Structure formats: structure tokens, C-alpha cells
Short mmCIF file of C-alpha atoms and ligand atoms in Angstrom, two decimals:
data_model
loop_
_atom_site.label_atom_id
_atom_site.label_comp_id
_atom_site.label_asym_id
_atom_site.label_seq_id
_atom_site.Cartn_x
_atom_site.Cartn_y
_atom_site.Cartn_z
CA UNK A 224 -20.54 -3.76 -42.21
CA UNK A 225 -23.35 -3.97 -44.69
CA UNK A 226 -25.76 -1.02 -46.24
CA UNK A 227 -28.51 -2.78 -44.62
CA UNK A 228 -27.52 -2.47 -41.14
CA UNK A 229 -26.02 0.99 -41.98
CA UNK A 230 -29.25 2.25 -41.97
CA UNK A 231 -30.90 0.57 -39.31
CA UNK A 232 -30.29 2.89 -36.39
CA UNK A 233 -29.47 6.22 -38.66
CA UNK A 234 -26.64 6.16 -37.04
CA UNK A 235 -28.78 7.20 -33.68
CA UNK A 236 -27.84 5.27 -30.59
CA UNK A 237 -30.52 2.53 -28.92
CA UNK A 238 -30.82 2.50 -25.93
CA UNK A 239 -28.80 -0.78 -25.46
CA UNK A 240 -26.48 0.24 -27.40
CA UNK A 241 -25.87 3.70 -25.47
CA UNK A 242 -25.88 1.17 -22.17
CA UNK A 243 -22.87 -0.66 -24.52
CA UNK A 244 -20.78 2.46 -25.16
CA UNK A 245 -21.20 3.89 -21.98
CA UNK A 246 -20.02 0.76 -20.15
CA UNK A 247 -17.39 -0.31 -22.84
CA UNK A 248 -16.02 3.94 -22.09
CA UNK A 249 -15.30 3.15 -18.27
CA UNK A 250 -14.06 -0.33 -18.62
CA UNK A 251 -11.31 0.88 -20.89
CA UNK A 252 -10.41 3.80 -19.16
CA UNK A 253 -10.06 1.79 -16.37
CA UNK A 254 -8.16 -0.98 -17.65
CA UNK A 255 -5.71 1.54 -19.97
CA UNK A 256 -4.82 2.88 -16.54
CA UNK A 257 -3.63 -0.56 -15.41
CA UNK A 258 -1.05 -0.24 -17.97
CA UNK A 259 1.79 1.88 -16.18
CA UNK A 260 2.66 3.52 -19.34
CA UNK A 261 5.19 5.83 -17.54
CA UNK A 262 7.56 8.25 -19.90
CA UNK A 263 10.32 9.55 -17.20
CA UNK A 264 11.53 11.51 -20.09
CA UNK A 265 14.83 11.03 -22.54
CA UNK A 266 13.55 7.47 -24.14
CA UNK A 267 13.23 6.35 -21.26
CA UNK A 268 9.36 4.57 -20.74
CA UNK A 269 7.48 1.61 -19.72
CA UNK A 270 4.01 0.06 -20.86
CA UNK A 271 3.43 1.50 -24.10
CA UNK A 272 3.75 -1.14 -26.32
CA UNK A 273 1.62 -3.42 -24.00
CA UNK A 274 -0.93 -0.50 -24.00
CA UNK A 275 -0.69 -0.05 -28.38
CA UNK A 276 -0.98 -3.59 -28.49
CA UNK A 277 -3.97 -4.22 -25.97
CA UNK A 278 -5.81 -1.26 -27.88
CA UNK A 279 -4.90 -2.98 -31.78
CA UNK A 280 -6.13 -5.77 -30.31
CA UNK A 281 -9.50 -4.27 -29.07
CA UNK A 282 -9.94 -2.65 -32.68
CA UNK A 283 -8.96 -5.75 -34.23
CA UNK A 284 -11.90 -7.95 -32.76
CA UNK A 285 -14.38 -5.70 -34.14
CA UNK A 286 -13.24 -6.40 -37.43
CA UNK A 287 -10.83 -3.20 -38.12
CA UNK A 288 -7.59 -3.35 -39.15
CA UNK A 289 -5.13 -1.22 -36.54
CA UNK A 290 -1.32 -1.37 -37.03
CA UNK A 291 1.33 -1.14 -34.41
CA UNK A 292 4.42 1.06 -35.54
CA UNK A 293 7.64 0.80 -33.40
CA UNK A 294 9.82 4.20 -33.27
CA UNK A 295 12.31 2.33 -30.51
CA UNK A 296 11.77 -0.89 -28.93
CA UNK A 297 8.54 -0.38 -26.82
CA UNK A 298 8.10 2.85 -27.96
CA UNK A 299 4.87 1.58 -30.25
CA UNK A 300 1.61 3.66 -31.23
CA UNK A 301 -1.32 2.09 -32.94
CA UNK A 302 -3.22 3.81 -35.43
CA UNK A 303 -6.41 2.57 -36.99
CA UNK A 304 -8.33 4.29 -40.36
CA UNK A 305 -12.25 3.84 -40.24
CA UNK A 306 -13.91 3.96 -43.78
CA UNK A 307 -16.53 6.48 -44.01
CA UNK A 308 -19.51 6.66 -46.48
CA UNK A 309 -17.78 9.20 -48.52
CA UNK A 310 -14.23 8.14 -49.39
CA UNK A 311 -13.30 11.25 -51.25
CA UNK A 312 -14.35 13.98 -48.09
CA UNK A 313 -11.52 14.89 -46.46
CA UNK A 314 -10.61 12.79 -43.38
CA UNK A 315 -10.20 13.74 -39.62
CA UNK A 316 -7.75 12.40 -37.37
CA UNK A 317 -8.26 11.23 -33.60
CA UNK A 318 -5.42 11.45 -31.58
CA UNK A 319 -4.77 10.74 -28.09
CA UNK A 320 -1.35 9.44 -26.29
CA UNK A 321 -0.93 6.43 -24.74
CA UNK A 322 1.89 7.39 -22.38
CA UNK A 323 1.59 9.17 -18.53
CA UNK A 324 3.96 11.33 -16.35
CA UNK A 325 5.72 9.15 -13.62
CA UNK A 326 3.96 9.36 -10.25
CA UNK A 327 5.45 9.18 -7.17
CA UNK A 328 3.57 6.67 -4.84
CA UNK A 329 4.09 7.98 -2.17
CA UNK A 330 2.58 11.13 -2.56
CA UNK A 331 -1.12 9.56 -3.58
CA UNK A 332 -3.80 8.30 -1.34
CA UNK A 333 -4.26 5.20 -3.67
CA UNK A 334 -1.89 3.45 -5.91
CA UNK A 335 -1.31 4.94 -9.17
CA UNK A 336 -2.10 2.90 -11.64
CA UNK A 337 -4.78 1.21 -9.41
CA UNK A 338 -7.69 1.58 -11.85
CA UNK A 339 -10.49 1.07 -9.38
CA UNK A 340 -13.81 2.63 -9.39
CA UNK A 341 -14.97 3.80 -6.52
CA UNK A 342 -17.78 5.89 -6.46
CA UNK A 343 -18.54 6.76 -10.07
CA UNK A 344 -14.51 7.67 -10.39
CA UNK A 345 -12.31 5.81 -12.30
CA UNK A 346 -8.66 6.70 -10.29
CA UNK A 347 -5.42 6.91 -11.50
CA UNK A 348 -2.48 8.20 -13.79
CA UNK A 349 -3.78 9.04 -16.60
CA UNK A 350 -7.81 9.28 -15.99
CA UNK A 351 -7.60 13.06 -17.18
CA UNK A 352 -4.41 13.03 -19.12
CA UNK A 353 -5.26 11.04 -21.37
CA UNK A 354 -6.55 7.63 -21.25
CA UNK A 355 -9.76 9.27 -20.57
CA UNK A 356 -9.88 10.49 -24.62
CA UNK A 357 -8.48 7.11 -25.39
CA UNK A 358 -11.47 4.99 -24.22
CA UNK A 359 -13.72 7.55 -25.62
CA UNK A 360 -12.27 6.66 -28.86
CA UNK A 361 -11.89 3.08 -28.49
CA UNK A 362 -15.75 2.62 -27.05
CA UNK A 363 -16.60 4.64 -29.96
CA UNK A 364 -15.16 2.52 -32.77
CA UNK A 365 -16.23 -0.64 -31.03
CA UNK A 366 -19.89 0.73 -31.07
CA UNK A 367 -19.92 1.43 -34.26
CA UNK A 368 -18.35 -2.09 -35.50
CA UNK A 369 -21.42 -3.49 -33.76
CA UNK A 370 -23.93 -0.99 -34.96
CA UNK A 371 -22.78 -1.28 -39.08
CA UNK A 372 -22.49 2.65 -38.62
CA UNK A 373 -19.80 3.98 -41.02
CA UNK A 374 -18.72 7.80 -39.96
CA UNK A 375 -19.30 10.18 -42.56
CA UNK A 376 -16.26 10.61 -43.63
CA UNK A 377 -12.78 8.54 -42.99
CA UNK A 378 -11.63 8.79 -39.48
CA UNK A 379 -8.00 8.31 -38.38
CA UNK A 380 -7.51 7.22 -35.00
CA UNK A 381 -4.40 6.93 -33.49
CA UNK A 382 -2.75 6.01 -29.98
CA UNK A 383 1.00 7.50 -29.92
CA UNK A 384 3.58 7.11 -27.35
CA UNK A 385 5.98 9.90 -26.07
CA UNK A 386 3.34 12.76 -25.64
CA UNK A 387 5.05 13.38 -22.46
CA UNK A 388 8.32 13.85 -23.09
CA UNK A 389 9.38 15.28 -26.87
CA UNK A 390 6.98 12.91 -28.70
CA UNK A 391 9.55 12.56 -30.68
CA UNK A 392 8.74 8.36 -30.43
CA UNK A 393 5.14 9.13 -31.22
CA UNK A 394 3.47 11.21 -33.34
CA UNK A 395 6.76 12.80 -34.46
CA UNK A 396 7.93 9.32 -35.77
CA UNK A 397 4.60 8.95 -37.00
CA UNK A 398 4.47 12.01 -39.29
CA UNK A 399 8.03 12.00 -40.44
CA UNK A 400 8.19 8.00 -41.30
CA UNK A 401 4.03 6.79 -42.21
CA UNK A 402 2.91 10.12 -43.31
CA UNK A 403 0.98 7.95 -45.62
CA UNK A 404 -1.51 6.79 -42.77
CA UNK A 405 -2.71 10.34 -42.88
CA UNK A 406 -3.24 11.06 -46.21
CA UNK A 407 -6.66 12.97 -46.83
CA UNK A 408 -6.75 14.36 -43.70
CA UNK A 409 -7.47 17.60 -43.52
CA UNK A 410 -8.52 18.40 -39.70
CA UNK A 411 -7.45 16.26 -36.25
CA UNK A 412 -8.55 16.88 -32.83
CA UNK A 413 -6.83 16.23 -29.63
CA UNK A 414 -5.74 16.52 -26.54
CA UNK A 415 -7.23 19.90 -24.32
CA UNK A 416 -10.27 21.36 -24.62
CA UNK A 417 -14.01 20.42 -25.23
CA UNK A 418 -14.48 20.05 -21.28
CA UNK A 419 -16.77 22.01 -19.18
CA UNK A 420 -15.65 25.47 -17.68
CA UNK A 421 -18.20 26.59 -14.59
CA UNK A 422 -18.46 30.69 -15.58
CA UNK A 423 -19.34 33.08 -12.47
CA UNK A 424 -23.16 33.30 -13.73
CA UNK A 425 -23.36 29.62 -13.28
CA UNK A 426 -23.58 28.62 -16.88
CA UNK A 427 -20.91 26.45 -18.65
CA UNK A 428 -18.21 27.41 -20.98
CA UNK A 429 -16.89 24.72 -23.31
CA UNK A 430 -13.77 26.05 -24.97
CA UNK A 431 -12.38 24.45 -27.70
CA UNK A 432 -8.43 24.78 -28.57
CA UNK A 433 -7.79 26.14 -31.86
CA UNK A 434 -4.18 26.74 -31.71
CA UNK A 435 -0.77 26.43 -28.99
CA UNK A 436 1.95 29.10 -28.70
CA UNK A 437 5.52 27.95 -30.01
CA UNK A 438 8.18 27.01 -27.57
CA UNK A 439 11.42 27.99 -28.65
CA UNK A 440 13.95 25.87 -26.04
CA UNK A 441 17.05 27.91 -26.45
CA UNK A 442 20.68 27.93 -24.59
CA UNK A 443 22.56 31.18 -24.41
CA UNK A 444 26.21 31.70 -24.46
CA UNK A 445 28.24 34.65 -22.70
CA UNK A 446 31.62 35.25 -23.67
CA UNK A 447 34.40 37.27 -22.16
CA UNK A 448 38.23 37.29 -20.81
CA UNK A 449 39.57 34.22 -18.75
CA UNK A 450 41.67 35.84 -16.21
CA UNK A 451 42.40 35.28 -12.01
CA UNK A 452 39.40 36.20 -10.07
CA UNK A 453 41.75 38.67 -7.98
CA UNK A 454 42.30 40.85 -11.43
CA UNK A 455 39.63 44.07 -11.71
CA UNK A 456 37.74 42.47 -14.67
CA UNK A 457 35.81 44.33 -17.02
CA UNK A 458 34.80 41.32 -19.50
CA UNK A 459 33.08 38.80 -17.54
CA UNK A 460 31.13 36.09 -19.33
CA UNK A 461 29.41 35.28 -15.53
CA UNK A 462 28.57 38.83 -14.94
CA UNK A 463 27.40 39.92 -18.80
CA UNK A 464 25.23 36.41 -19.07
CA UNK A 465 23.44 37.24 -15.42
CA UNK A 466 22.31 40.74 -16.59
CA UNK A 467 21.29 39.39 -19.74
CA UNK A 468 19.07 36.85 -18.16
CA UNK A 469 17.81 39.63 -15.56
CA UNK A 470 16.64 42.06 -18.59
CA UNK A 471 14.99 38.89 -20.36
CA UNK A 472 13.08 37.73 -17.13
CA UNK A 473 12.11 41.33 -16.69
CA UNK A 474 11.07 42.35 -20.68
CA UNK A 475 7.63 42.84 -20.53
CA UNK A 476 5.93 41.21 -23.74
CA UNK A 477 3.39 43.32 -25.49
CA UNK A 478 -0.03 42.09 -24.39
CA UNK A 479 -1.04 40.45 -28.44
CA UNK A 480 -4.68 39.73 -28.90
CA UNK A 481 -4.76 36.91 -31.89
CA UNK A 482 -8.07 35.64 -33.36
CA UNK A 483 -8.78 32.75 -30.85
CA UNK A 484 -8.33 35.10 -28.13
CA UNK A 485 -10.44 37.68 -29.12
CA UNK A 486 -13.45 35.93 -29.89
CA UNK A 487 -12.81 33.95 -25.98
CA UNK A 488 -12.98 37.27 -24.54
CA UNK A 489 -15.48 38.53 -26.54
CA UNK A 490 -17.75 35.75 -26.18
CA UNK A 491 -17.47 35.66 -22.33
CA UNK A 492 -17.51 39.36 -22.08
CA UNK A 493 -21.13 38.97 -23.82
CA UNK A 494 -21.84 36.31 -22.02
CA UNK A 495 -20.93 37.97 -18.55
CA UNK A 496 -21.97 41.93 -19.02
CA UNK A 497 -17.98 42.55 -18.27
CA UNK A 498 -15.72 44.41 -20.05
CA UNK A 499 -12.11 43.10 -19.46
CA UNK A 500 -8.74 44.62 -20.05
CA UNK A 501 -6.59 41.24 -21.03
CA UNK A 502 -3.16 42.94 -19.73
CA UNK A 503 -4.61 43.46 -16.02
CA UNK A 504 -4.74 40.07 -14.05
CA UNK A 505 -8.01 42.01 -11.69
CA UNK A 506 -9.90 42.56 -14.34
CA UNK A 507 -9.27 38.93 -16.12
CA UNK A 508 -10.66 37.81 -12.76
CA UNK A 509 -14.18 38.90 -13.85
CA UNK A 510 -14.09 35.67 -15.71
CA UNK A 511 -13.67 33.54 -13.01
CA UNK A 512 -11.90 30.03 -13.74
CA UNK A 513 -12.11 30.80 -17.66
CA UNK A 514 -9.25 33.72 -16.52
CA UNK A 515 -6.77 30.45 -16.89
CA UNK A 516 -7.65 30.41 -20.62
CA UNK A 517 -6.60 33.89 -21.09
CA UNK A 518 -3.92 35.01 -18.74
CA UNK A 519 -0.75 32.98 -20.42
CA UNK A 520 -2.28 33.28 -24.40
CA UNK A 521 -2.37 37.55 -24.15
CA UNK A 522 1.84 37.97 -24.64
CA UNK A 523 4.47 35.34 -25.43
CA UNK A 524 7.32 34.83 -22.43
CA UNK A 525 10.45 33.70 -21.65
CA UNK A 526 11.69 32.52 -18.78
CA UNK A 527 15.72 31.88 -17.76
CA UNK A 528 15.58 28.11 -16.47
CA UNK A 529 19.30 26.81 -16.56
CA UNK A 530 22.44 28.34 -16.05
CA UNK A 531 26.19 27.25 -15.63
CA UNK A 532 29.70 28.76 -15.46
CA UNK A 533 33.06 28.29 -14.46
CA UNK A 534 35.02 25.72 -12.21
CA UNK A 535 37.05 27.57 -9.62
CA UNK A 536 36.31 30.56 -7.29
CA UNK A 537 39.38 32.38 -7.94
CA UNK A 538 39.35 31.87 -11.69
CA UNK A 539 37.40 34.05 -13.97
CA UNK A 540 35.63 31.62 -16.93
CA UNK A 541 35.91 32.48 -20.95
CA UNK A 542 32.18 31.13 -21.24
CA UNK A 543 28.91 30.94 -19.00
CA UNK A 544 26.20 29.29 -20.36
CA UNK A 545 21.87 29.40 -19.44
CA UNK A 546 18.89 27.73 -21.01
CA UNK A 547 16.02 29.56 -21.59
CA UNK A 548 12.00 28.21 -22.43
CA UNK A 549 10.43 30.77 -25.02
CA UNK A 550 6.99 30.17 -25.84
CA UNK A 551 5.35 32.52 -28.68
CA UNK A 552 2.17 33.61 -29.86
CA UNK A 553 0.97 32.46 -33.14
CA UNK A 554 2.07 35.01 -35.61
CA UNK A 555 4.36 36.59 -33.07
CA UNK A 556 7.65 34.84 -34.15
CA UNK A 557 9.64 37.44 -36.02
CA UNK A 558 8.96 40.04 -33.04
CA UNK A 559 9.95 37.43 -30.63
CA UNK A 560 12.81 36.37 -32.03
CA UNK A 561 14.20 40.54 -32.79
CA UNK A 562 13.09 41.48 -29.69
CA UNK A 563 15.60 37.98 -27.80
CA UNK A 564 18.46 39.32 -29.92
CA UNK A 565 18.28 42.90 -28.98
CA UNK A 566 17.99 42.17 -25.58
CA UNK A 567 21.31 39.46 -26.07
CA UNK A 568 22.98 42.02 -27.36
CA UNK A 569 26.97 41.39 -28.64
CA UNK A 570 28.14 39.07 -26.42
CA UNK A 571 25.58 36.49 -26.22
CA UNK A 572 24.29 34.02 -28.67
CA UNK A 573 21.97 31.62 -29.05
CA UNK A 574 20.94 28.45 -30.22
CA UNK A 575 18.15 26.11 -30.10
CA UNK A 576 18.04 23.39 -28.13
CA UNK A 577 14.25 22.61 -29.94
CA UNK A 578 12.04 24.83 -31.43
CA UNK A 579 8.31 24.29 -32.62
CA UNK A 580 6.28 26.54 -34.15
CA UNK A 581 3.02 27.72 -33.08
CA UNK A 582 -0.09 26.56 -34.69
CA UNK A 583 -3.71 27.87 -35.33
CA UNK A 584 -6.56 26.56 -36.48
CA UNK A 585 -9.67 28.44 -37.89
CA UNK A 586 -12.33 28.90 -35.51
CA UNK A 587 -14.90 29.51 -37.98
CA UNK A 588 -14.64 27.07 -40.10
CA UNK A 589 -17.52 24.26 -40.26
CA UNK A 590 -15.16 21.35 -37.93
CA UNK A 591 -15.39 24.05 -35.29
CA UNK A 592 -19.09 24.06 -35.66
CA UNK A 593 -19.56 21.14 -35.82
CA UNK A 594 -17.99 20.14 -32.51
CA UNK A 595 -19.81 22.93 -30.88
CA UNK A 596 -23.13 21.57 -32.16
CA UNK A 597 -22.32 18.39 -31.05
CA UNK A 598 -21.60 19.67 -27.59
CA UNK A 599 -24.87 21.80 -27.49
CA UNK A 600 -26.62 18.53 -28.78
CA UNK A 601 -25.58 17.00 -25.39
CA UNK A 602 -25.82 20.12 -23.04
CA UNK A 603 -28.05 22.67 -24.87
CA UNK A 604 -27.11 25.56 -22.75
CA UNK A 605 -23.07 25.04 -23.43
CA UNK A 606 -21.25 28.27 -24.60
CA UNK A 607 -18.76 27.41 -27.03
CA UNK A 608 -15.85 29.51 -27.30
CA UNK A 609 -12.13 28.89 -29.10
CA UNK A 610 -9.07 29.04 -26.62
CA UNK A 611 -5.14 29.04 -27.67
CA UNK A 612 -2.94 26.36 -25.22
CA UNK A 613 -0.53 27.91 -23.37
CA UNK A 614 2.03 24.91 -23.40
CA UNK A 615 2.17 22.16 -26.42
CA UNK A 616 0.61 19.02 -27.23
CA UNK A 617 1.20 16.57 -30.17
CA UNK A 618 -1.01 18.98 -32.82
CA UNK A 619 2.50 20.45 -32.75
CA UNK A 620 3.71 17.48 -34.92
CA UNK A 621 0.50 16.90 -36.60
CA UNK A 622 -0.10 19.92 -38.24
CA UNK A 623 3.24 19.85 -39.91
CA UNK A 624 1.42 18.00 -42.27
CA UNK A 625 -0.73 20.61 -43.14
CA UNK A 626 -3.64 19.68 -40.88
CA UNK A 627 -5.48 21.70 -38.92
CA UNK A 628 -5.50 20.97 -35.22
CA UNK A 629 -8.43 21.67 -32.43
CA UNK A 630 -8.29 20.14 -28.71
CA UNK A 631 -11.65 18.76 -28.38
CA UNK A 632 -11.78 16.14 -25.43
CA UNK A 633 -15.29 16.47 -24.18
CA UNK A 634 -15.82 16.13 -20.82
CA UNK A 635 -18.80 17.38 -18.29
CA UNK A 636 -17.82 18.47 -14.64
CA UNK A 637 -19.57 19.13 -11.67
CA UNK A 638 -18.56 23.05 -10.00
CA UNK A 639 -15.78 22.55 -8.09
CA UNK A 640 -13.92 19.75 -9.92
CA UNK A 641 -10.84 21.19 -10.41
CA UNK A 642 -8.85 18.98 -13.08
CA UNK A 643 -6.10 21.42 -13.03
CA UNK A 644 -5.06 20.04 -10.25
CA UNK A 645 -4.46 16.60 -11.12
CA UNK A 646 -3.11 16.67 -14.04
CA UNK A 647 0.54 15.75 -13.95
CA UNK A 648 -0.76 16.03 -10.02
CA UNK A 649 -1.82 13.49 -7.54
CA UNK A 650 -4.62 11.34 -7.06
CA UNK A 651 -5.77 11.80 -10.77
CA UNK A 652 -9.36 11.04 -11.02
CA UNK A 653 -12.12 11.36 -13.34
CA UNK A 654 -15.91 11.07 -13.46
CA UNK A 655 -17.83 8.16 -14.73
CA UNK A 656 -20.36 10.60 -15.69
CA UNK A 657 -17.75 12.96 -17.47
CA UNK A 658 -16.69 10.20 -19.67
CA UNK A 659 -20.23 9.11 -20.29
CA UNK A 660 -20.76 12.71 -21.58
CA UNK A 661 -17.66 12.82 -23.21
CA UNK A 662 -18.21 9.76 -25.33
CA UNK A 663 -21.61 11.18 -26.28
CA UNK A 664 -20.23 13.57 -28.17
CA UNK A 665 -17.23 12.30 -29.45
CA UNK A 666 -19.50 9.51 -31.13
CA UNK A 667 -21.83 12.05 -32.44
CA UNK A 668 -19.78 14.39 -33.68
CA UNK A 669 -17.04 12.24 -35.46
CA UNK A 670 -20.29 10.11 -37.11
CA UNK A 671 -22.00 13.23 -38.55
CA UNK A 672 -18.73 15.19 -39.02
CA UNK A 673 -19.77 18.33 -40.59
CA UNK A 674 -22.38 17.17 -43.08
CA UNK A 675 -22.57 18.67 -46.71
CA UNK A 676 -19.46 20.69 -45.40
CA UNK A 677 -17.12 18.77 -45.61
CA UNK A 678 -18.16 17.75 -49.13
CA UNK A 679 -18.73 21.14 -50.58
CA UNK A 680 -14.77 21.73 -49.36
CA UNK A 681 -13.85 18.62 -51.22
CA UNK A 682 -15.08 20.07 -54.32
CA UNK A 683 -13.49 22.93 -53.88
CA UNK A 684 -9.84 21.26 -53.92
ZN1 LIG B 723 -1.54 14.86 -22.17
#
């Protein structure tokens, strides 16, 4: 890369060059899908280091320097740092994973990790969730290599393993043991959100995630009197841990309207001419599909998912045991936590199995603006809103390092596409023309990052 072909283009795409990273976006979506990159959970995998080392390599023939890091053998992620123009603004991180949820062959109408286009879709594991992101981000670096464009400011990009089960292999083992390749940044993006969400007035919602509720995994222990099960008992662990799980699956959690929330519904309710009540699942329906970005982010829940106890029918057990999935609202952890104990009472306790905390981003700071000018760059009619996850992605691990986490995956569907379905689903697809979107603005947005912004906040550090 030299100043004088930094230059040449402003960092605006030709048209060849557009032809380039459009075609470079589908070939490597379609040939990371080829890569059965599998994670049945419990360290058990297949494919990723093939994967992290077919994507170093890609990244390594246009000149960068990538490094593949090994948490367990074959458990390898790749992570790459860009230079930008300004060394000293703070840096944003790109991450995507590299591994899939198993499918079941059976159950598809083509073979899983097939990879064919047919169409203008690229099929298979993995085309939404999330090899889709990774191509974006591997056309993108490529195009720049050739180009002599430097991003604004450094970019991180990395490809981690073991989204899909704990990513505990991944970006876990990233953050806790090469911290170091992420020093400077201040902001990532990530998996979920950026995508297109048809409203009921027939414009387009693009929400952007700007935070995940916690998920406290916890299992519960019931105590009481071993005795013969033809004894009246009084103090039985069985009986005292099934009415504790009834009152927890029945607590009703306040309805908790946090930031990201409340400017989704006020934005849509502007947007629509609706006035919704967040609590009542009718009136959410006002919002059409966007209702799935509300419904499970008003409240935190808990939901009994294990139990066990005892060995014998005529033998009353000391100790019955249940596991429990708790996920919380950001800022709702202290009320969560009082309100599980209360409801335990004396003769049940608790411990974690895991436990991560939520996390929450800003949505008004200038990297959320950014991305949403990007997006209206591409699609000048997009509404762009912030969203909280419901569930968890690796921004969990990420912003443990202090960094502030958004799910920005852009993506462009047709009315009617409904990717909920096939994610972790069958016959995963996705759109040639939703990647070609996608990769649109990813490229422009990390390449102009937020401008003066992001040097102004520099200062201020
Ligand atoms: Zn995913």
C-alpha cells in the first residue's frame, strides 16, 4: 500500500472493482460453507481449523499478516489487524465465527454443506449464521489490499471458533490469553442485526443490536428427610423442589423498558402512527415482524429446563436437583437475582452452572451513526433503530474488555424471506443479492468509520 494509490479511488469503489467485491463476497461464502465446521457442543467440533487456516491464507495473499491461535487442537480462530490512516483513533473490531450448528441430513432438501448456487442463493449451514458476515469481511479486506485503501482507523478482524457452543475455544480464549490483539479497540460489531426488517407500511426497518440480556445458567438444590416412601412425609426434597420450580415458571417478570428498547418502540411507533403497550403481545402485533425484536427484551425470564431426583419408588431422596436458564435485562441483575432467592426460599440453593453478564452499548454515540448512515447510504429510505438480543452472542466475551459491542451484519431481504427460520433450521439459504448489499456497507462503513469522531474521542482520552 502506497499514499499514491491511497488516493486514487478516495476510497470510492470502481466499477470493476465493485464487480471484484461483489463476486469475491459469494465465492467465499460459498466455499466457507464447504468447510463442515460443525460444533456438536462440549469440545467437540470439526472443520475449524481448516476454515481459520483457508481464511489466514486468503488474508495472507493480499499482503496482510493474519495469525492462527489454537485454544485446543482444531479449535483455531484467525484474527487479522488492518492499519488505518490514523494509528492513534481508537480501533474497531470485526468479528464473526467460523463454526455452525450440526445439521441433520436428513431433514434438508439439499446436502448441508453443499455450497451450490442455485438461483442467486448460496445454500447451506451457515449462509445466515454466519459465514455470510465472514465473506463480507474477507471480500472486504481483499478489496481493499487491491485498491491501496487503508480504513480510517485500525480494524480488527477476527474469525473465532466455538460461537456455538460456550465459545469458550474462541473468542473467550481469545480475550483471556491475546488480549493484546485488541488493544485500542474501543467498539466491535458482530453477529445480529443490520439486516432488513419488512414493517406493516411496507418500509424497511434496519435494527441494529446494541446490547444482549445476561444468561445466568443455574442448578437448584432441594433438600429434605430421606425416609421410606410408605412414611407420611412432611420434608420432601422432590415435592419442595417441584413447587419451587412451578412458582419460578409462573413469576411474572416486571415488563422493564431499558434505553435500546425504548427508542425501538418509539421509533416504530413514529414510524407506524401506533401506540403500543410492550407488556400486551396484541398490541406488540401492531409492529408486525419487528414484534420479535421486542417481545423477549421487555422482562427478563427464567425457565425450569432440567430436573432429577431419587433412585427408588418406595424411597424418599435427601436431595432433588433442576437446572434452570435465567436470562436478564441489562441493568436488571440485582432485582433478578433477589427476586430467584425469594422465590427459592430456605430449602433451595443455587449455584451457577455459567453466568454472563448482560451488555449494552450506547445507541447514540457516533459508531451507531455511523452504521446507520452507511446503511441509508445504500438504501436511503432504511429506518434505523437499536434492538437488545434476546439470547447471547460472542460480544458477551468481547466486551469484557471494555469494548463496546453492536450486531451489525447488513443484509437486504426481499418481504417474505423469513431468516428466522433457518437459522439453526433447515435448508439455510441466503441471497446473492443480500450479501451484495451487505458487503456494500460493511466496506463503506468500516473505511469511513465515523470520521472526525472518532478522533475528537481520541483526544478526549
Ligand atoms: Zn451465529
Amino acid at each position: 500500500m502506497n499514499d499514491t494509490s491511497l488516493h486514487q479511488d478516495g476510497g470510492v469503489l470502481s466499477s470493476a472493482e465493485d464487480t471484484a467485491l461483489i463476486s469475491e463476497v459469494a465465492d467465499f461464502c460459498a466455499r466457507l460453507i464447504r468447510f463442515d465446521t460443525s460444533n456438536y457442543g462440549g469440545g467437540d467440533s470439526r472443520g475449524e481449523r481448516e476454515a481459520a487456516e483457508w481464511t489466514a491464507g486468503l488474508l495472507a495473499e493480499s499482503g496482510y499478516e493474519p495469525v492462527v491461535l489454537e485454544a485446543a487442537p482444531g479449535r483455531a480462530s484467525t484474527v487479522v489487524r488492518i492499519p488505518g490512516e490514523d494509528r492513534e483513533a481508537p480501533a474497531l473490531l470485526v468479528h464473526g465465527h467460523l463454526d455452525v450448528v450440526p445439521a441433520e441430513p436428513a431433514d434438508w432438501s439439499f446436502a448441508p454443506f453443499c455450497g451450490e448456487t442455485r438461483d442467486g442463493v448460496i445454500l447451506g449451514r451457515g449462509a445466515l449464521d454466519m459465514k455470510d458476515m465472514d465473506a463480507m469481511m474477507l471480500a472486504t479486506a481483499r478489496s481493499w489490499a487491491r485498491r491501496g485503501v487503508r480504513p480510517a482507523r485500525d480494524i480488527v478482524m477476527a474469525f473465532v471458533a466455538d460461537e456455538e457452543d460456550t465459545g469458550e475455544l474462541g473468542a473467550g480464549f481469545l480475550v483471556d490469553r491475546h488480549a493484546d490483539l485488541f488493544e485500542g479497540v474501543t467498539t466491535a460489531i458482530g453477529e445480529s442485526g443490520g439486516y432488513s426488517v419488512h414493517l406493516p407500511d411496507a418500509s424497511r426497518l434496519y435494527p441494529i443490536a446494541v446490547g444482549e440480556r445476561g444468561s445466568a445458567w443455574m442448578d437448584l438444590t432441594a433438600r429434605g428427610a430421606a425416609g421410606h416412601g410408605s412414611r407420611p412425609g412432611s420434608d420432601n426434597a422432590v415435592a419442595t423442589l417441584a413447587a419451587t420450580l412451578t412458582a419460578l415458571a409462573e413469576h411474572r417478570w416486571p415488563v422493564r423498558i431499558v434505553p435500546g428498547v425504548a427508542a425501538l418502540l418509539e421509533g416504530l411507533s413514529a414510524r407506524l402512527g401506533v401506540t403500543v403497550d410492550p407488556a400486551d403481545p396484541a398490541s406488540l402485533a401492531q409492529l408486525g415482524e419487528a414484534a420479535k425484536l421486542v417481545e423477549a427484551t421487555v422482562a427478563s425470564t427464567l425457565n425450569p429446563t432440567m430436573m432429577k431426583a431419587g433412585y427408588k419408588h418406595n424411597v424418599i431422596p435427601s436431595e432433588a436437583t433442576a437446572g434452570v436458564d435465567g436470562r436478564i435485562l441489562p441493568g436488571a441483575e440485582e432485582d433478578f437475582f433477589a427476586t430467584v432467592d425469594a422465590l427459592l426460599g430456605e430449602k433451595v440453593s443455587r449455584s451457577f452452572h455459567s453466568f454472563a453478564a448482560p451488555v449494552f452499548a450506547d445507541h447514540t454515540s457516533a459508531e451507531f451513526a455511523a452504521m446507520a448512515a452507511a446503511l441509508r447510504r445504500a438504501d436511503p429510505e432504511a429506518l434505523v433503530l437499536p434492538f437488545i438480543m434476546s439470547g447471547g452472542t460472542d460480544a458477551k466475551a468481547f466486551a469484557r474488555l471494555g469494548i463496546q459491542c453492536y450486531g451489525f451484519g447488513p443484509g437486504l431481504t426481499p418481504p417474505g424471506f423469513d431468516a428466522w427460520r433457518y437459522v439453526h433450521g433447515v435448508d439455510e439459504q441466503v441471497l446473492v443479492s443480500s450479501l451484495e448489499f451487505g458487503v456494500r456497507v460493511l466496506e463503506d462503513f468500516l473505511r469511513t468509520g465515523t470520521g472526525s469522531a472518532a478522533r475528537s474521542r481520541d483526544a478526549e482520552r
